[in-house]
Coordinates of N, CA and C in Angstrom, one line a residue:
Chain N
T1105 N -6.3 13.8 66.7 CA -6.4 12.3 67.0 C -5.2 11.8 67.7
Q1106 N -5.4 11.1 68.8 CA -4.3 10.6 69.5 C -3.9 9.2 68.9
L1107 N -2.6 9.0 68.7 CA -2.1 7.8 68.1 C -1.0 7.2 69.0
L1108 N -1.0 5.9 69.0 CA 0.1 5.2 69.6 C 0.7 4.3 68.6
E1109 N 2.0 4.6 68.2 CA 2.7 3.8 67.2 C 3.6 2.8 67.9
Q1110 N 3.4 1.5 67.5 CA 4.3 0.5 68.0 C 5.3 0.1 66.9
S1111 N 6.5 -0.3 67.4 CA 7.5 -0.8 66.5 C 8.3 -1.8 67.2
P1112 N 8.8 -2.9 66.5 CA 8.5 -3.1 65.2 C 7.0 -3.7 65.0
Q1113 N 6.5 -3.8 63.8 CA 5.2 -4.3 63.6 C 5.2 -5.8 63.7
F1114 N 6.3 -6.4 63.2 CA 6.5 -7.9 63.2 C 7.9 -8.2 63.8
L1115 N 8.0 -9.3 64.5 CA 9.3 -9.7 65.0 C 9.3 -11.2 65.0
S1116 N 10.3 -11.8 64.4 CA 10.4 -13.3 64.3 C 11.8 -13.6 64.8
I1117 N 11.9 -14.3 66.0 CA 13.2 -14.6 66.6 C 13.3 -16.0 67.0
Q1118 N 14.5 -16.4 67.4 CA 14.7 -17.8 67.9 C 14.6 -17.7 69.4
E1119 N 14.3 -18.9 70.0 CA 14.2 -19.0 71.4 C 15.5 -18.6 72.1
G1120 N 15.5 -17.9 73.1 CA 16.7 -17.5 73.8 C 17.1 -16.1 73.5
E1121 N 16.6 -15.5 72.4 CA 17.0 -14.1 72.1 C 16.3 -13.1 72.9
N1122 N 16.9 -11.9 73.0 CA 16.2 -10.8 73.7 C 15.6 -9.9 72.7
L1123 N 14.6 -9.1 73.1 CA 13.9 -8.2 72.2 C 13.3 -7.1 72.9
T1124 N 13.1 -6.0 72.2 CA 12.4 -4.8 72.8 C 11.3 -4.3 71.8
V1125 N 10.2 -4.0 72.3 CA 9.1 -3.5 71.6 C 8.8 -2.0 72.1
Y1126 N 8.6 -1.1 71.2 CA 8.4 0.3 71.5 C 7.0 0.8 71.3
C1127 N 6.6 1.7 72.1 CA 5.2 2.3 72.0 C 5.4 3.8 72.1
N1128 N 5.1 4.5 71.1 CA 5.4 6.0 71.1 C 4.2 6.8 70.7
S1129 N 4.1 8.0 71.3 CA 3.0 8.9 71.0 C 3.5 10.3 71.2
S1130 N 2.8 11.3 70.6 CA 3.1 12.7 70.9 C 2.2 13.2 72.0
S1131 N 1.3 12.3 72.5 CA 0.4 12.7 73.6 C 0.9 12.2 74.9
V1132 N 0.4 12.9 76.0 CA 0.8 12.5 77.3 C -0.4 11.6 77.9
F1133 N 0.0 10.6 78.6 CA -1.0 9.6 79.1 C -0.9 9.6 80.6
S1134 N -2.0 9.4 81.3 CA -2.0 9.3 82.7 C -1.5 7.9 83.2
S1135 N -1.6 6.9 82.3 CA -1.1 5.6 82.6 C -1.0 4.9 81.2
L1136 N -0.3 3.8 81.2 CA -0.1 3.0 80.0 C -0.1 1.5 80.4
Q1137 N -0.8 0.8 79.5 CA -1.0 -0.7 79.8 C -0.4 -1.4 78.6
W1138 N 0.0 -2.7 78.9 CA 0.4 -3.6 77.9 C -0.4 -4.9 78.0
Y1139 N -0.9 -5.3 76.9 CA -1.7 -6.5 76.8 C -1.0 -7.5 75.8
R1140 N -1.3 -8.8 76.0 CA -0.9 -9.8 75.1 C -2.1 -10.6 74.6
Q1141 N -2.1 -10.8 73.3 CA -3.3 -11.5 72.7 C -2.8 -12.7 72.0
E1142 N -3.3 -13.9 72.4 CA -2.9 -15.1 71.7 C -4.0 -15.4 70.6
P1143 N -3.6 -16.2 69.6 CA -4.5 -16.5 68.5 C -5.8 -17.0 69.0
G1144 N -6.9 -16.4 68.5 CA -8.3 -16.9 68.8 C -8.8 -16.5 70.2
E1145 N -8.1 -15.6 70.8 CA -8.5 -15.2 72.2 C -8.5 -13.7 72.3
G1146 N -9.1 -13.1 73.4 CA -9.1 -11.7 73.6 C -7.8 -11.3 74.3
P1147 N -7.5 -10.0 74.2 CA -6.3 -9.5 74.9 C -6.3 -9.7 76.4
V1148 N -5.2 -9.9 77.0 CA -5.1 -10.1 78.4 C -4.1 -9.1 79.0
L1149 N -4.5 -8.4 80.0 CA -3.6 -7.4 80.6 C -2.4 -8.0 81.2
L1150 N -1.2 -7.4 80.9 CA 0.0 -7.8 81.5 C 0.4 -6.9 82.6
V1151 N 0.4 -5.6 82.4 CA 0.9 -4.6 83.4 C 0.3 -3.2 83.1
T1152 N 0.3 -2.4 84.1 CA -0.1 -1.0 84.0 C 1.1 -0.2 84.6
V1153 N 1.6 0.8 83.9 CA 2.6 1.7 84.5 C 1.9 3.1 84.6
V1154 N 2.2 3.7 85.7 CA 1.5 4.9 86.1 C 2.4 6.1 86.2
T1155 N 3.6 6.0 86.7 CA 4.5 7.1 87.0 C 5.5 7.2 86.0
G1156 N 5.8 8.5 85.5 CA 6.9 8.7 84.5 C 8.2 8.1 85.0
G1157 N 8.9 7.3 84.1 CA 10.1 6.7 84.5 C 10.0 5.4 85.2
E1158 N 8.8 5.0 85.5 CA 8.5 3.7 86.2 C 9.0 2.5 85.4
V1159 N 9.6 1.6 86.1 CA 10.0 0.3 85.6 C 9.3 -0.8 86.3
K1160 N 8.6 -1.7 85.6 CA 8.0 -2.9 86.3 C 8.5 -4.2 85.6
K1161 N 8.7 -5.2 86.4 CA 9.2 -6.5 85.9 C 8.2 -7.5 86.2
L1162 N 7.9 -8.4 85.2 CA 7.0 -9.5 85.3 C 7.8 -10.7 84.7
K1163 N 8.5 -11.4 85.6 CA 9.4 -12.5 85.2 C 10.4 -12.1 84.2
R1164 N 10.4 -12.5 83.0 CA 11.4 -12.1 82.0 C 11.0 -10.9 81.2
L1165 N 9.8 -10.3 81.6 CA 9.4 -9.1 80.9 C 9.6 -7.9 81.7
T1166 N 10.2 -6.8 81.1 CA 10.5 -5.6 81.8 C 9.8 -4.4 81.0
F1167 N 8.9 -3.7 81.7 CA 8.2 -2.6 81.1 C 8.7 -1.3 81.7
Q1168 N 8.8 -0.3 80.8 CA 9.2 1.0 81.3 C 8.3 2.1 80.7
F1169 N 7.9 3.1 81.5 CA 7.1 4.2 81.1 C 8.1 5.4 81.0
G1170 N 8.0 6.1 79.8 CA 8.9 7.2 79.6 C 8.7 8.3 80.6
D1171 N 9.8 9.1 80.8 CA 9.8 10.2 81.8 C 8.7 11.2 81.5
A1172 N 8.5 11.5 80.2 CA 7.5 12.4 79.8 C 6.1 11.8 79.7
R1173 N 5.9 10.5 80.0 CA 4.7 9.8 79.9 C 4.1 9.8 78.5
K1174 N 5.0 9.8 77.5 CA 4.5 9.8 76.1 C 4.9 8.4 75.4
D1175 N 5.7 7.6 76.1 CA 6.2 6.4 75.4 C 6.4 5.3 76.4
S1176 N 6.6 4.1 75.9 CA 6.8 3.0 76.8 C 7.6 1.9 76.0
S1177 N 8.2 1.0 76.7 CA 8.9 -0.1 76.1 C 8.7 -1.4 76.8
L1178 N 8.7 -2.4 76.1 CA 8.6 -3.8 76.7 C 9.8 -4.6 76.2
H1179 N 10.6 -5.0 77.2 CA 11.8 -5.8 76.9 C 11.6 -7.3 77.4
I1180 N 11.8 -8.2 76.5 CA 11.7 -9.6 76.9 C 13.1 -10.2 76.8
T1181 N 13.5 -10.8 77.9 CA 14.8 -11.5 78.0 C 14.6 -13.0 77.8
A1182 N 15.5 -13.6 77.0 CA 15.5 -15.0 76.7 C 14.1 -15.5 76.3
A1183 N 13.6 -15.0 75.2 CA 12.3 -15.3 74.7 C 12.1 -16.8 74.6
Q1184 N 10.8 -17.2 74.8 CA 10.4 -18.6 74.7 C 9.2 -18.7 73.8
P1185 N 9.0 -19.8 73.2 CA 7.8 -20.0 72.3 C 6.5 -19.6 72.9
G1186 N 6.4 -19.7 74.2 CA 5.2 -19.3 74.9 C 5.0 -17.8 74.9
D1187 N 6.0 -17.0 74.5 CA 5.8 -15.6 74.5 C 5.2 -15.1 73.1
T1188 N 5.0 -16.1 72.2 CA 4.4 -15.8 70.9 C 3.0 -15.2 71.1
G1189 N 2.8 -14.1 70.3 CA 1.4 -13.5 70.4 C 1.5 -12.0 69.9
L1190 N 0.4 -11.4 70.0 CA 0.3 -10.0 69.6 C 0.4 -9.1 70.8
Y1191 N 1.3 -8.2 70.9 CA 1.5 -7.3 72.0 C 0.9 -5.9 71.7
L1192 N 0.0 -5.5 72.6 CA -0.7 -4.2 72.4 C -0.4 -3.3 73.6
C1193 N 0.0 -2.0 73.3 CA 0.1 -1.1 74.3 C -1.2 -0.2 74.3
A1194 N -1.6 0.4 75.4 CA -2.8 1.1 75.4 C -2.7 2.3 76.4
G1195 N -3.0 3.5 76.0 CA -2.8 4.6 76.8 C -4.1 5.1 77.4
D1196 N -4.1 5.5 78.7 CA -5.3 6.1 79.3 C -5.1 7.6 79.5
T1197 N -6.0 8.3 79.0 CA -5.9 9.8 79.1 C -6.6 10.3 80.3
Y1198 N -6.4 11.6 80.6 CA -6.9 12.2 81.8 C -8.4 12.5 81.7
N1199 N -8.9 12.8 80.5 CA -10.2 13.4 80.4 C -11.2 12.5 79.7
T1200 N -10.9 11.3 79.4 CA -11.9 10.4 78.7 C -12.0 9.1 79.4
D1201 N -13.0 8.3 79.0 CA -13.2 7.0 79.6 C -12.8 5.9 78.6
K1202 N -11.9 6.3 77.7 CA -11.5 5.3 76.6 C -10.0 5.1 76.7
L1203 N -9.6 3.9 76.2 CA -8.2 3.7 76.0 C -7.8 3.9 74.6
I1204 N -6.6 4.4 74.3 CA -6.1 4.5 73.0 C -5.2 3.3 72.8
F1205 N -5.5 2.4 71.9 CA -4.7 1.2 71.6 C -3.7 1.5 70.6
G1206 N -2.5 0.9 70.8 CA -1.4 0.9 69.8 C -1.7 0.1 68.6
T1207 N -0.8 0.2 67.6 CA -1.0 -0.5 66.3 C -0.6 -2.0 66.5
G1208 N 0.0 -2.4 67.5 CA 0.3 -3.8 67.8 C 1.7 -4.3 67.2
T1209 N 2.3 -5.2 67.9 CA 3.5 -5.9 67.5 C 3.3 -7.4 67.6
R1210 N 3.4 -8.1 66.4 CA 3.2 -9.5 66.4 C 4.6 -10.2 66.6
L1211 N 4.7 -11.0 67.6 CA 5.9 -11.7 68.0 C 5.8 -13.2 67.7
Q1212 N 6.8 -13.7 67.0 CA 6.8 -15.2 66.8 C 8.2 -15.7 67.3
V1213 N 8.2 -16.6 68.3 CA 9.4 -17.1 68.8 C 9.5 -18.6 68.4
F1214 N 10.5 -18.9 67.7 CA 10.7 -20.3 67.2 C 11.6 -21.1 68.1
P1215 N 11.2 -22.4 68.3 CA 12.1 -23.2 69.2 C 13.5 -23.5 68.6
Chain Y
N64 N -16.1 -16.6 89.0 CA -16.6 -15.6 88.0 C -16.2 -16.0 86.6
A65 N -17.2 -15.9 85.7 CA -17.0 -16.2 84.3 C -16.2 -15.1 83.6
G66 N -16.3 -13.8 84.2 CA -15.6 -12.7 83.5 C -16.5 -12.1 82.5
V67 N -16.0 -11.9 81.3 CA -16.7 -11.4 80.1 C -17.0 -12.5 79.2
T68 N -18.3 -12.8 78.9 CA -18.7 -13.8 77.9 C -19.3 -13.2 76.7
Q69 N -19.1 -13.8 75.6 CA -19.6 -13.3 74.3 C -20.3 -14.5 73.6
T70 N -21.4 -14.2 72.9 CA -22.0 -15.2 72.1 C -22.6 -14.5 70.8
P71 N -22.6 -15.1 69.6 CA -22.0 -16.4 69.4 C -20.4 -16.3 69.2
K72 N -19.7 -17.4 69.1 CA -18.3 -17.4 68.8 C -18.0 -17.2 67.4
F73 N -18.9 -17.7 66.5 CA -18.7 -17.6 65.1 C -20.1 -17.3 64.4
R74 N -20.1 -16.6 63.3 CA -21.3 -16.4 62.6 C -21.0 -15.9 61.2
I75 N -21.8 -16.5 60.3 CA -21.7 -16.1 58.9 C -23.0 -15.4 58.5
L76 N -23.0 -14.2 58.0 CA -24.2 -13.5 57.6 C -24.2 -13.2 56.1
K77 N -25.3 -13.1 55.6 CA -25.4 -12.6 54.2 C -25.6 -11.1 54.2
I78 N -25.1 -10.5 53.1 CA -25.2 -9.0 53.0 C -26.7 -8.6 53.2
G79 N -26.9 -7.6 54.0 CA -28.2 -7.1 54.3 C -28.9 -7.7 55.5
Q80 N -28.4 -8.8 56.0 CA -29.0 -9.4 57.2 C -28.6 -8.6 58.4
S81 N -29.3 -8.9 59.5 CA -29.0 -8.2 60.8 C -28.8 -9.2 61.9
M82 N -28.1 -8.8 62.9 CA -27.8 -9.7 64.0 C -27.4 -8.9 65.2
T83 N -27.5 -9.6 66.4 CA -27.1 -9.0 67.7 C -26.0 -9.8 68.3
L84 N -24.9 -9.2 68.6 CA -23.8 -9.9 69.3 C -24.0 -9.6 70.8
Q85 N -24.0 -10.7 71.6 CA -24.3 -10.6 73.0 C -23.0 -10.5 73.8
C86 N -23.0 -9.7 74.9 CA -21.9 -9.5 75.8 C -22.4 -9.4 77.2
T87 N -21.9 -10.2 78.1 CA -22.3 -10.2 79.5 C -21.1 -10.2 80.4
Q88 N -21.1 -9.4 81.4 CA -20.0 -9.5 82.4 C -20.6 -9.7 83.8
D89 N -19.9 -10.4 84.6 CA -20.4 -10.7 86.0 C -19.4 -10.1 87.1
M90 N -18.7 -9.1 86.7 CA -17.8 -8.5 87.6 C -18.3 -7.1 88.2
N91 N -19.5 -6.8 87.9 CA -20.2 -5.6 88.3 C -19.4 -4.3 87.9
H92 N -18.8 -4.4 86.7 CA -18.1 -3.3 86.1 C -19.1 -2.3 85.5
N93 N -18.8 -1.0 85.7 CA -19.7 0.0 85.1 C -19.4 0.4 83.7
Y94 N -18.1 0.2 83.3 CA -17.7 0.5 82.0 C -17.7 -0.7 81.1
M95 N -18.2 -0.6 79.9 CA -18.2 -1.7 78.9 C -17.9 -1.1 77.5
Y96 N -17.2 -1.9 76.7 CA -16.7 -1.4 75.4 C -17.0 -2.5 74.3
W97 N -17.1 -2.1 73.1 CA -17.1 -2.9 71.9 C -16.0 -2.5 71.0
Y98 N -15.1 -3.4 70.6 CA -14.1 -3.2 69.6 C -14.2 -4.1 68.5
R99 N -13.6 -3.7 67.3 CA -13.5 -4.7 66.2 C -12.0 -4.7 65.9
Q100 N -11.6 -5.9 65.5 CA -10.2 -6.2 65.1 C -10.1 -6.8 63.8
D101 N -9.6 -6.1 62.8 CA -9.4 -6.6 61.4 C -8.1 -7.4 61.4
P102 N -8.0 -8.3 60.4 CA -6.8 -9.2 60.4 C -5.5 -8.5 60.4
G103 N -4.7 -8.8 61.4 CA -3.3 -8.2 61.5 C -3.3 -6.8 62.0
M104 N -4.5 -6.4 62.5 CA -4.6 -5.0 63.0 C -4.8 -4.9 64.5
G105 N -4.7 -3.7 65.0 CA -5.1 -3.4 66.4 C -6.6 -3.3 66.6
L106 N -6.9 -2.7 67.7 CA -8.4 -2.7 68.1 C -8.9 -1.3 67.7
K107 N -10.1 -1.3 67.2 CA -10.8 0.0 66.9 C -12.1 0.0 67.8
L108 N -12.3 1.1 68.5 CA -13.5 1.2 69.4 C -14.7 1.6 68.6
I109 N -15.8 0.8 68.8 CA -17.1 1.0 68.1 C -18.0 1.8 68.9
Y110 N -18.3 1.4 70.1 CA -19.2 2.1 71.1 C -18.7 1.7 72.5
Y111 N -19.1 2.6 73.4 CA -18.8 2.3 74.8 C -19.9 2.8 75.7
S112 N -19.9 2.3 77.0 CA -20.9 2.7 77.9 C -20.3 2.9 79.3
V113 N -20.6 4.0 80.0 CA -20.1 4.2 81.3 C -21.0 3.8 82.4
G114 N -22.2 3.3 82.0 CA -23.2 2.8 83.0 C -24.5 2.5 82.3
A115 N -25.4 1.9 83.0 CA -26.7 1.5 82.5 C -27.4 2.8 82.0
G116 N -27.9 2.7 80.8 CA -28.6 3.8 80.2 C -27.8 4.9 79.5
I117 N -26.5 4.7 79.5 CA -25.5 5.7 78.9 C -24.7 5.0 77.9
T118 N -24.7 5.5 76.6 CA -23.8 4.9 75.6 C -23.2 6.1 74.8
D119 N -22.1 5.8 74.2 CA -21.4 6.9 73.4 C -20.7 6.2 72.3
K120 N -20.5 7.0 71.2 CA -19.8 6.5 70.0 C -18.3 6.5 70.2
G121 N -17.7 5.5 69.6 CA -16.2 5.4 69.5 C -15.7 5.9 68.2
E122 N -14.7 5.2 67.7 CA -14.0 5.6 66.5 C -14.7 5.2 65.2
V123 N -15.4 4.0 65.3 CA -16.0 3.5 64.0 C -17.5 3.0 64.3
P124 N -18.4 3.9 64.6 CA -19.7 3.5 65.0 C -20.7 3.2 63.9
N125 N -20.4 3.7 62.7 CA -21.4 3.6 61.6 C -21.7 2.1 61.3
G126 N -23.0 1.8 61.2 CA -23.5 0.5 60.9 C -23.8 -0.3 62.1
Y127 N -23.6 0.3 63.3 CA -23.8 -0.5 64.5 C -24.7 0.3 65.5
N128 N -25.3 -0.4 66.4 CA -26.1 0.3 67.5 C -25.9 -0.5 68.7
V129 N -26.0 0.1 69.9 CA -25.9 -0.5 71.2 C -27.0 0.0 72.1
S130 N -27.1 -0.8 73.2 CA -28.0 -0.4 74.3 C -27.4 -0.9 75.5
R131 N -27.7 -0.3 76.7 CA -27.2 -0.8 78.0 C -28.4 -0.6 79.0
S132 N -29.2 -1.6 79.1 CA -30.3 -1.6 80.0 C -30.0 -2.1 81.4
T133 N -28.9 -2.9 81.5 CA -28.5 -3.4 82.8 C -27.0 -3.2 82.9
T134 N -26.4 -3.3 84.1 CA -25.0 -3.3 84.3 C -24.3 -4.4 83.6
E135 N -24.9 -5.6 83.6 CA -24.3 -6.8 83.1 C -24.2 -6.9 81.6
D136 N -25.2 -6.4 80.9 CA -25.3 -6.7 79.4 C -25.0 -5.5 78.5
F137 N -24.4 -5.7 77.4 CA -24.1 -4.6 76.5 C -24.1 -5.2 75.1
P138 N -25.3 -5.4 74.5 CA -25.4 -6.1 73.2 C -25.0 -5.1 72.1
L139 N -24.5 -5.6 71.0 CA -24.1 -4.8 69.8 C -25.0 -5.3 68.6
R140 N -25.7 -4.4 68.0 CA -26.6 -4.7 66.9 C -26.0 -4.3 65.6
L141 N -26.0 -5.2 64.6 CA -25.6 -4.9 63.3 C -26.8 -4.9 62.4
E142 N -27.1 -3.7 61.8 CA -28.2 -3.6 60.9 C -27.6 -3.6 59.4
L143 N -28.3 -4.3 58.6 CA -27.9 -4.3 57.1 C -26.4 -4.6 57.0
A144 N -26.0 -5.9 57.3 CA -24.6 -6.2 57.3 C -24.0 -6.0 55.9
A145 N -22.7 -5.6 56.0 CA -21.9 -5.3 54.8 C -20.6 -6.1 54.9
P146 N -20.0 -6.4 53.7 CA -18.7 -7.1 53.8 C -17.7 -6.4 54.6
S147 N -17.7 -5.1 54.7 CA -16.8 -4.3 55.4 C -16.9 -4.6 56.9
Q148 N -17.9 -5.2 57.4 CA -18.1 -5.5 58.8 C -17.6 -6.9 59.1
T149 N -17.0 -7.6 58.2 CA -16.3 -8.8 58.5 C -15.1 -8.5 59.3
S150 N -15.1 -9.1 60.5 CA -14.1 -8.8 61.5 C -14.2 -9.7 62.7
V151 N -13.3 -9.5 63.7 CA -13.5 -10.2 65.0 C -13.9 -9.1 66.0
Y152 N -15.0 -9.3 66.7 CA -15.5 -8.3 67.6 C -15.3 -8.7 69.1
F153 N -14.7 -7.8 69.8 CA -14.4 -8.0 71.2 C -15.2 -7.1 72.1
C154 N -15.7 -7.7 73.2 CA -16.4 -6.9 74.2 C -15.4 -6.8 75.4
A155 N -15.4 -5.7 76.1 CA -14.5 -5.5 77.3 C -15.2 -4.8 78.3
S156 N -14.7 -4.9 79.6 CA -15.3 -4.2 80.7 C -14.2 -3.7 81.6
S157 N -14.5 -2.7 82.4 CA -13.6 -2.2 83.4 C -14.4 -1.5 84.5
S158 N -13.7 -1.4 85.7 CA -14.4 -0.8 86.8 C -14.2 0.7 86.8
S159 N -14.7 1.3 87.8 CA -14.6 2.8 87.8 C -13.2 3.3 87.9
R160 N -13.1 4.6 87.7 CA -11.8 5.2 87.4 C -11.0 5.5 88.7
D161 N -11.4 4.9 89.8 CA -10.5 5.2 91.0 C -9.4 4.2 91.1
R162 N -9.2 3.4 90.1 CA -8.0 2.5 90.0 C -7.0 3.2 89.1
P163 N -5.7 2.8 89.2 CA -4.8 3.4 88.3 C -5.0 2.8 86.9
G164 N -5.4 3.6 85.9 CA -5.5 3.1 84.6 C -6.9 2.5 84.4
N165 N -7.4 2.6 83.2 CA -8.7 2.0 82.8 C -8.4 0.5 82.3
E166 N -8.1 -0.3 83.3 CA -7.7 -1.7 82.9 C -8.9 -2.5 82.5
Q167 N -8.8 -3.0 81.3 CA -10.0 -3.7 80.7 C -9.8 -5.2 80.6
Y168 N -11.0 -5.9 80.8 CA -11.0 -7.3 80.7 C -11.8 -7.7 79.5
F169 N -11.3 -8.5 78.7 CA -11.8 -8.8 77.4 C -12.5 -10.2 77.3
G170 N -13.6 -10.2 76.5 CA -14.2 -11.5 76.2 C -13.4 -12.3 75.1
P171 N -13.8 -13.5 74.8 CA -13.1 -14.3 73.8 C -13.3 -13.9 72.4
G172 N -14.3 -13.0 72.1 CA -14.5 -12.6 70.7 C -15.5 -13.3 70.0
T173 N -16.1 -12.6 69.0 CA -17.0 -13.2 68.0 C -16.5 -13.0 66.6
R174 N -16.3 -14.1 65.9 CA -15.7 -14.0 64.5 C -16.9 -13.9 63.6
L175 N -17.0 -12.8 62.9 CA -18.1 -12.6 62.0 C -17.7 -12.4 60.5
T176 N -18.3 -13.2 59.7 CA -18.0 -13.1 58.2 C -19.3 -12.7 57.5
V177 N -19.2 -11.7 56.7 CA -20.4 -11.2 55.9 C -20.1 -11.5 54.4
T178 N -20.9 -12.3 53.8 CA -20.7 -12.6 52.4 C -21.9 -12.3 51.5

């Protein structure tokens, strides 16, 4: 069974702080995606990383795909209350039509 | 485009009742998925479909059934509802695999309580 473990599970920080969320697996993925889910809504795609070692930036969010394509990280600079939500990583494998979703990181940013 | 729509938004069922959760997408996506999300947890795949007439089981299919008669619609049927099926259900869709990654678009969810 393929698993994607995210850490930390919960994160509660003050506005302006930096944070990093990790997504780790023993499996190799063809690509990896990050989603954010706000309360009462469905997940929304933030980014897809495809190449090992790839770094993508989305305003204050920086996403990195591990060189071996088994892990990824999400770094948020100067967090804002609007960043509050559940962050999910999801891995796409070479031979299936399904995504493997991570366990999730719940982020709360206080003003 | 409305994207992925789900009905109803909320539902309370008694144990043993049945219901169908509706999911429709207007993006002409060939892949569609049903997930459940328990409180504080990630997503678990129930069933998925890679095209009209084709369905397959996911991680937690027991107690559910699906059908895919059209590209647009992918209803999820609960037979003999049980308290363990209390959850939030999300439908998602994606286009064919010639894009990098199986990028999925999610509906707003159906919150189901079985008592």
